[in-house]
């Protein structure tokens, strides 16, 4: 599993491997120094959002503006001459960075604060794409459109509330398969 910098201590289900966390002094605001992912966007080559997940309260009109601006920033860069990191202080402030990858017809864009490791987030994008590819057998844009519920579930296995939960693609796929098996068996998860 990769390391994504330091993030706040949170409890998670035991099946997830944990990422090393920063130790906080008593009384220190954990989230003030927590490395966080602010939003995750998947946008096609025409600028249409296929997945938009914001981990903080953003009005809908502002979300649209963020999606359009982030797409404009990453789509105007030349892939083979630019790195996968960008910034727009007017949009996100000086403490944020845009990390993205372009795969076929889709841009995978993560916006995080400056405490998050850029290379770690780049690796996280690769894990997300790898999990999508495993679950959809050669994922394409239509899979994100028609199976948005499954895509959101997969994303929840990786990132929740802006905090990275899991970076091991095999464990994520295994958890999804276990859940799918429970659903097909008609499990009520302990409820009658």
PDB file of C-alpha atoms in Angstrom:
ATOM      1  CA  UNK A   1       0.000   0.000   0.000  1.00  0.00           C
ATOM      2  CA  UNK A   2       1.146   3.511  -0.700  1.00  0.00           C
ATOM      3  CA  UNK A   3       1.540   6.367   1.734  1.00  0.00           C
ATOM      4  CA  UNK A   4      -0.577   9.439   1.201  1.00  0.00           C
ATOM      5  CA  UNK A   5       1.023  11.755   3.675  1.00  0.00           C
ATOM      6  CA  UNK A   6      -0.353  12.322   7.099  1.00  0.00           C
ATOM      7  CA  UNK A   7      -4.058  12.284   7.793  1.00  0.00           C
ATOM      8  CA  UNK A   8      -6.193  12.482  10.923  1.00  0.00           C
ATOM      9  CA  UNK A   9      -6.676   9.446  13.132  1.00  0.00           C
ATOM     10  CA  UNK A  10     -10.014   7.826  12.480  1.00  0.00           C
ATOM     11  CA  UNK A  11     -11.407   4.380  13.169  1.00  0.00           C
ATOM     12  CA  UNK A  12     -12.269   2.158  10.240  1.00  0.00           C
ATOM     13  CA  UNK A  13     -13.457  -1.394   9.703  1.00  0.00           C
ATOM     14  CA  UNK A  14     -10.716  -3.917  10.519  1.00  0.00           C
ATOM     15  CA  UNK A  15     -10.458  -5.198   6.920  1.00  0.00           C
ATOM     16  CA  UNK A  16      -8.805  -1.952   5.813  1.00  0.00           C
ATOM     17  CA  UNK A  17      -5.069  -1.565   6.138  1.00  0.00           C
ATOM     18  CA  UNK A  18      -4.274   1.725   7.804  1.00  0.00           C
ATOM     19  CA  UNK A  19      -2.098   4.517   6.532  1.00  0.00           C
ATOM     20  CA  UNK A  20       0.319   6.004   9.076  1.00  0.00           C
ATOM     21  CA  UNK A  21      -1.317   8.944  10.786  1.00  0.00           C
ATOM     22  CA  UNK A  22       0.067  12.148  12.275  1.00  0.00           C
ATOM     23  CA  UNK A  23       0.068  12.229  16.067  1.00  0.00           C
ATOM     24  CA  UNK A  24      -1.803  15.242  17.453  1.00  0.00           C
ATOM     25  CA  UNK A  25      -1.217  16.970  20.760  1.00  0.00           C
ATOM     26  CA  UNK A  26      -4.109  16.905  23.265  1.00  0.00           C
ATOM     27  CA  UNK A  27      -6.553  19.692  22.547  1.00  0.00           C
ATOM     28  CA  UNK A  28      -5.176  20.279  19.041  1.00  0.00           C
ATOM     29  CA  UNK A  29      -7.812  20.580  16.308  1.00  0.00           C
ATOM     30  CA  UNK A  30      -7.324  17.346  14.350  1.00  0.00           C
ATOM     31  CA  UNK A  31      -9.010  18.582  11.165  1.00  0.00           C
ATOM     32  CA  UNK A  32      -7.109  21.868  11.082  1.00  0.00           C
ATOM     33  CA  UNK A  33      -3.932  19.972  10.208  1.00  0.00           C
ATOM     34  CA  UNK A  34      -5.463  16.912   8.555  1.00  0.00           C
ATOM     35  CA  UNK A  35      -4.483  16.160   4.996  1.00  0.00           C
ATOM     36  CA  UNK A  36      -7.694  15.976   3.052  1.00  0.00           C
ATOM     37  CA  UNK A  37      -9.024  15.448  -0.397  1.00  0.00           C
ATOM     38  CA  UNK A  38     -11.480  18.265  -1.067  1.00  0.00           C
ATOM     39  CA  UNK A  39     -13.166  16.881  -4.171  1.00  0.00           C
ATOM     40  CA  UNK A  40     -12.939  14.117  -6.746  1.00  0.00           C
ATOM     41  CA  UNK A  41     -14.054  14.741 -10.305  1.00  0.00           C
ATOM     42  CA  UNK A  42     -14.206  12.494 -13.341  1.00  0.00           C
ATOM     43  CA  UNK A  43     -14.788  14.551 -16.461  1.00  0.00           C
ATOM     44  CA  UNK A  44     -14.892  13.439 -20.098  1.00  0.00           C
ATOM     45  CA  UNK A  45     -13.000  15.089 -22.968  1.00  0.00           C
ATOM     46  CA  UNK A  46     -15.979  17.370 -23.686  1.00  0.00           C
ATOM     47  CA  UNK A  47     -16.083  18.684 -20.106  1.00  0.00           C
ATOM     48  CA  UNK A  48     -19.136  16.727 -18.913  1.00  0.00           C
ATOM     49  CA  UNK A  49     -18.834  15.567 -15.329  1.00  0.00           C
ATOM     50  CA  UNK A  50     -19.312  11.817 -14.998  1.00  0.00           C
ATOM     51  CA  UNK A  51     -18.577  11.792 -11.261  1.00  0.00           C
ATOM     52  CA  UNK A  52     -18.391  14.715  -8.873  1.00  0.00           C
ATOM     53  CA  UNK A  53     -17.818  14.179  -5.167  1.00  0.00           C
ATOM     54  CA  UNK A  54     -17.238  17.142  -2.864  1.00  0.00           C
ATOM     55  CA  UNK A  55     -16.082  16.514   0.701  1.00  0.00           C
ATOM     56  CA  UNK A  56     -17.077  19.914   2.010  1.00  0.00           C
ATOM     57  CA  UNK A  57     -20.225  22.007   1.693  1.00  0.00           C
ATOM     58  CA  UNK A  58     -20.303  23.670  -1.722  1.00  0.00           C
ATOM     59  CA  UNK A  59     -23.386  25.243  -3.351  1.00  0.00           C
ATOM     60  CA  UNK A  60     -24.432  23.650  -6.652  1.00  0.00           C
ATOM     61  CA  UNK A  61     -23.601  26.706  -8.773  1.00  0.00           C
ATOM     62  CA  UNK A  62     -20.118  26.835  -7.213  1.00  0.00           C
ATOM     63  CA  UNK A  63     -19.702  23.089  -7.886  1.00  0.00           C
ATOM     64  CA  UNK A  64     -20.450  23.685 -11.569  1.00  0.00           C
ATOM     65  CA  UNK A  65     -17.920  26.512 -11.643  1.00  0.00           C
ATOM     66  CA  UNK A  66     -15.273  24.321  -9.972  1.00  0.00           C
ATOM     67  CA  UNK A  67     -15.898  21.473 -12.433  1.00  0.00           C
ATOM     68  CA  UNK A  68     -15.684  23.794 -15.456  1.00  0.00           C
ATOM     69  CA  UNK A  69     -12.564  25.560 -14.207  1.00  0.00           C
ATOM     70  CA  UNK A  70     -10.772  22.344 -13.194  1.00  0.00           C
ATOM     71  CA  UNK A  71     -11.586  20.840 -16.601  1.00  0.00           C
ATOM     72  CA  UNK A  72     -10.326  23.966 -18.378  1.00  0.00           C
ATOM     73  CA  UNK A  73      -7.074  23.867 -16.391  1.00  0.00           C
ATOM     74  CA  UNK A  74      -6.280  20.198 -17.030  1.00  0.00           C
ATOM     75  CA  UNK A  75      -7.579  19.941 -20.600  1.00  0.00           C
ATOM     76  CA  UNK A  76      -5.499  22.850 -21.901  1.00  0.00           C
ATOM     77  CA  UNK A  77      -2.265  21.299 -20.657  1.00  0.00           C
ATOM     78  CA  UNK A  78      -0.297  19.143 -23.091  1.00  0.00           C
ATOM     79  CA  UNK A  79      -0.105  15.628 -21.611  1.00  0.00           C
ATOM     80  CA  UNK A  80       3.406  14.753 -22.723  1.00  0.00           C
ATOM     81  CA  UNK A  81       4.903  18.135 -21.791  1.00  0.00           C
ATOM     82  CA  UNK A  82       3.183  18.803 -18.443  1.00  0.00           C
ATOM     83  CA  UNK A  83       3.205  17.122 -15.069  1.00  0.00           C
ATOM     84  CA  UNK A  84      -0.040  15.957 -13.494  1.00  0.00           C
ATOM     85  CA  UNK A  85      -0.106  18.729 -10.889  1.00  0.00           C
ATOM     86  CA  UNK A  86      -1.717  22.146 -11.248  1.00  0.00           C
ATOM     87  CA  UNK A  87      -2.869  25.001  -9.059  1.00  0.00           C
ATOM     88  CA  UNK A  88      -5.449  27.753  -9.266  1.00  0.00           C
ATOM     89  CA  UNK A  89      -5.269  30.042  -6.253  1.00  0.00           C
ATOM     90  CA  UNK A  90      -8.238  32.087  -7.462  1.00  0.00           C
ATOM     91  CA  UNK A  91     -10.460  29.008  -7.415  1.00  0.00           C
ATOM     92  CA  UNK A  92      -9.278  27.019  -4.401  1.00  0.00           C
ATOM     93  CA  UNK A  93      -6.922  29.295  -2.520  1.00  0.00           C
ATOM     94  CA  UNK A  94      -3.173  28.953  -1.943  1.00  0.00           C
ATOM     95  CA  UNK A  95      -3.545  25.815   0.184  1.00  0.00           C
ATOM     96  CA  UNK A  96      -4.992  23.602  -2.562  1.00  0.00           C
ATOM     97  CA  UNK A  97      -3.603  21.660  -5.471  1.00  0.00           C
ATOM     98  CA  UNK A  98      -5.106  19.872  -8.443  1.00  0.00           C
ATOM     99  CA  UNK A  99      -3.784  16.381  -9.168  1.00  0.00           C
ATOM    100  CA  UNK A 100      -5.059  14.630 -12.284  1.00  0.00           C
ATOM    101  CA  UNK A 101      -4.534  11.824 -14.783  1.00  0.00           C
ATOM    102  CA  UNK A 102      -5.916  11.542 -18.298  1.00  0.00           C
ATOM    103  CA  UNK A 103      -7.003   8.035 -19.299  1.00  0.00           C
ATOM    104  CA  UNK A 104      -8.551   7.558 -22.769  1.00  0.00           C
ATOM    105  CA  UNK A 105     -11.608   9.855 -22.767  1.00  0.00           C
ATOM    106  CA  UNK A 106     -11.678  10.668 -19.046  1.00  0.00           C
ATOM    107  CA  UNK A 107      -9.859  13.072 -16.755  1.00  0.00           C
ATOM    108  CA  UNK A 108      -9.607  11.880 -13.137  1.00  0.00           C
ATOM    109  CA  UNK A 109      -9.176  15.053 -11.077  1.00  0.00           C
ATOM    110  CA  UNK A 110      -8.513  15.154  -7.333  1.00  0.00           C
ATOM    111  CA  UNK A 111      -8.317  18.447  -5.456  1.00  0.00           C
ATOM    112  CA  UNK A 112      -6.523  18.277  -2.117  1.00  0.00           C
ATOM    113  CA  UNK A 113      -4.991  20.603   0.415  1.00  0.00           C
ATOM    114  CA  UNK A 114      -1.245  21.169   0.499  1.00  0.00           C
ATOM    115  CA  UNK A 115      -0.710  18.688   3.364  1.00  0.00           C
ATOM    116  CA  UNK A 116      -1.602  15.760   1.077  1.00  0.00           C
ATOM    117  CA  UNK A 117       1.225  14.143  -0.886  1.00  0.00           C
ATOM    118  CA  UNK A 118       0.919  14.836  -4.623  1.00  0.00           C
ATOM    119  CA  UNK A 119       2.563  11.559  -5.581  1.00  0.00           C
ATOM    120  CA  UNK A 120       0.380   9.722  -3.074  1.00  0.00           C
ATOM    121  CA  UNK A 121      -2.770  11.184  -4.631  1.00  0.00           C
ATOM    122  CA  UNK A 122      -1.468  10.338  -8.097  1.00  0.00           C
ATOM    123  CA  UNK A 123      -1.048   6.754  -6.889  1.00  0.00           C
ATOM    124  CA  UNK A 124      -4.554   6.892  -5.413  1.00  0.00           C
ATOM    125  CA  UNK A 125      -5.944   7.863  -8.822  1.00  0.00           C
ATOM    126  CA  UNK A 126      -4.166   4.843 -10.286  1.00  0.00           C
ATOM    127  CA  UNK A 127      -5.697   2.597  -7.587  1.00  0.00           C
ATOM    128  CA  UNK A 128      -9.189   4.013  -8.302  1.00  0.00           C
ATOM    129  CA  UNK A 129      -8.817   3.376 -12.041  1.00  0.00           C
ATOM    130  CA  UNK A 130      -7.394  -0.095 -11.401  1.00  0.00           C
ATOM    131  CA  UNK A 131     -10.357  -0.982  -9.145  1.00  0.00           C
ATOM    132  CA  UNK A 132     -12.830   0.369 -11.706  1.00  0.00           C
ATOM    133  CA  UNK A 133     -11.109  -1.651 -14.403  1.00  0.00           C
ATOM    134  CA  UNK A 134     -11.255  -4.808 -12.272  1.00  0.00           C
ATOM    135  CA  UNK A 135     -14.916  -4.408 -11.381  1.00  0.00           C
ATOM    136  CA  UNK A 136     -16.143  -3.411 -14.845  1.00  0.00           C
ATOM    137  CA  UNK A 137     -13.704  -5.421 -16.989  1.00  0.00           C
ATOM    138  CA  UNK A 138     -12.115  -2.664 -19.079  1.00  0.00           C
ATOM    139  CA  UNK A 139     -14.024   0.291 -17.695  1.00  0.00           C
ATOM    140  CA  UNK A 140     -15.360   2.886 -20.102  1.00  0.00           C
ATOM    141  CA  UNK A 141     -17.273   6.140 -19.783  1.00  0.00           C
ATOM    142  CA  UNK A 142     -20.635   4.362 -20.166  1.00  0.00           C
ATOM    143  CA  UNK A 143     -19.899   2.247 -17.080  1.00  0.00           C
ATOM    144  CA  UNK A 144     -19.624   5.425 -15.020  1.00  0.00           C
ATOM    145  CA  UNK A 145     -22.922   6.679 -16.432  1.00  0.00           C
ATOM    146  CA  UNK A 146     -25.036   3.523 -16.159  1.00  0.00           C
ATOM    147  CA  UNK A 147     -23.491   2.109 -12.979  1.00  0.00           C
ATOM    148  CA  UNK A 148     -23.018   5.318 -10.983  1.00  0.00           C
ATOM    149  CA  UNK A 149     -24.187   3.589  -7.794  1.00  0.00           C
ATOM    150  CA  UNK A 150     -21.430   0.963  -8.031  1.00  0.00           C
ATOM    151  CA  UNK A 151     -18.836   3.603  -8.923  1.00  0.00           C
ATOM    152  CA  UNK A 152     -19.809   5.653  -5.865  1.00  0.00           C
ATOM    153  CA  UNK A 153     -19.646   2.532  -3.690  1.00  0.00           C
ATOM    154  CA  UNK A 154     -16.135   1.784  -5.001  1.00  0.00           C
ATOM    155  CA  UNK A 155     -15.076   5.342  -4.295  1.00  0.00           C
ATOM    156  CA  UNK A 156     -16.461   5.055  -0.740  1.00  0.00           C
ATOM    157  CA  UNK A 157     -14.208   2.034  -0.216  1.00  0.00           C
ATOM    158  CA  UNK A 158     -11.202   4.200  -1.102  1.00  0.00           C
ATOM    159  CA  UNK A 159     -12.024   7.697   0.205  1.00  0.00           C
ATOM    160  CA  UNK A 160     -14.651   8.759   2.713  1.00  0.00           C
ATOM    161  CA  UNK A 161     -15.186  12.279   4.039  1.00  0.00           C
ATOM    162  CA  UNK A 162     -12.022  13.376   2.281  1.00  0.00           C
ATOM    163  CA  UNK A 163      -9.867  10.875   4.172  1.00  0.00           C
ATOM    164  CA  UNK A 164      -8.132   7.986   2.447  1.00  0.00           C
ATOM    165  CA  UNK A 165      -9.384   4.654   3.795  1.00  0.00           C
ATOM    166  CA  UNK A 166      -7.682   2.097   1.592  1.00  0.00           C
ATOM    167  CA  UNK A 167      -4.960   2.085  -1.035  1.00  0.00           C
ATOM    168  CA  UNK A 168      -4.671  -1.635  -1.718  1.00  0.00           C
ATOM    169  CA  UNK A 169      -6.632  -2.396  -4.909  1.00  0.00           C
ATOM    170  CA  UNK A 170      -6.842  -6.128  -4.142  1.00  0.00           C
ATOM    171  CA  UNK A 171      -8.453  -5.517  -0.729  1.00  0.00           C
ATOM    172  CA  UNK A 172     -10.942  -3.087  -2.256  1.00  0.00           C
ATOM    173  CA  UNK A 173     -11.962  -5.554  -4.981  1.00  0.00           C
ATOM    174  CA  UNK A 174     -12.235  -8.320  -2.358  1.00  0.00           C
ATOM    175  CA  UNK A 175     -14.516  -6.149  -0.187  1.00  0.00           C
ATOM    176  CA  UNK A 176     -16.719  -5.374  -3.190  1.00  0.00           C
ATOM    177  CA  UNK A 177     -16.951  -9.077  -4.093  1.00  0.00           C
ATOM    178  CA  UNK A 178     -17.893  -9.942  -0.487  1.00  0.00           C
ATOM    179  CA  UNK A 179     -20.629  -7.315  -0.486  1.00  0.00           C
ATOM    180  CA  UNK A 180     -21.921  -8.490  -3.864  1.00  0.00           C
ATOM    181  CA  UNK A 181     -22.040 -12.078  -2.531  1.00  0.00           C
ATOM    182  CA  UNK A 182     -24.020 -10.975   0.536  1.00  0.00           C
ATOM    183  CA  UNK A 183     -26.469  -9.115  -1.699  1.00  0.00           C
ATOM    184  CA  UNK A 184     -26.915 -12.099  -4.017  1.00  0.00           C
ATOM    185  CA  UNK A 185     -27.409 -14.442  -1.035  1.00  0.00           C
ATOM    186  CA  UNK A 186     -30.215 -12.193   0.175  1.00  0.00           C
ATOM    187  CA  UNK A 187     -28.491 -11.296   3.430  1.00  0.00           C
ATOM    188  CA  UNK A 188     -30.390  -8.881   5.645  1.00  0.00           C
ATOM    189  CA  UNK A 189     -27.202  -7.856   7.482  1.00  0.00           C
ATOM    190  CA  UNK A 190     -28.613  -9.008  10.803  1.00  0.00           C
ATOM    191  CA  UNK A 191     -32.116  -7.577  10.317  1.00  0.00           C
ATOM    192  CA  UNK A 192     -35.165  -9.812  10.034  1.00  0.00           C
TER     193      UNK A 192
END
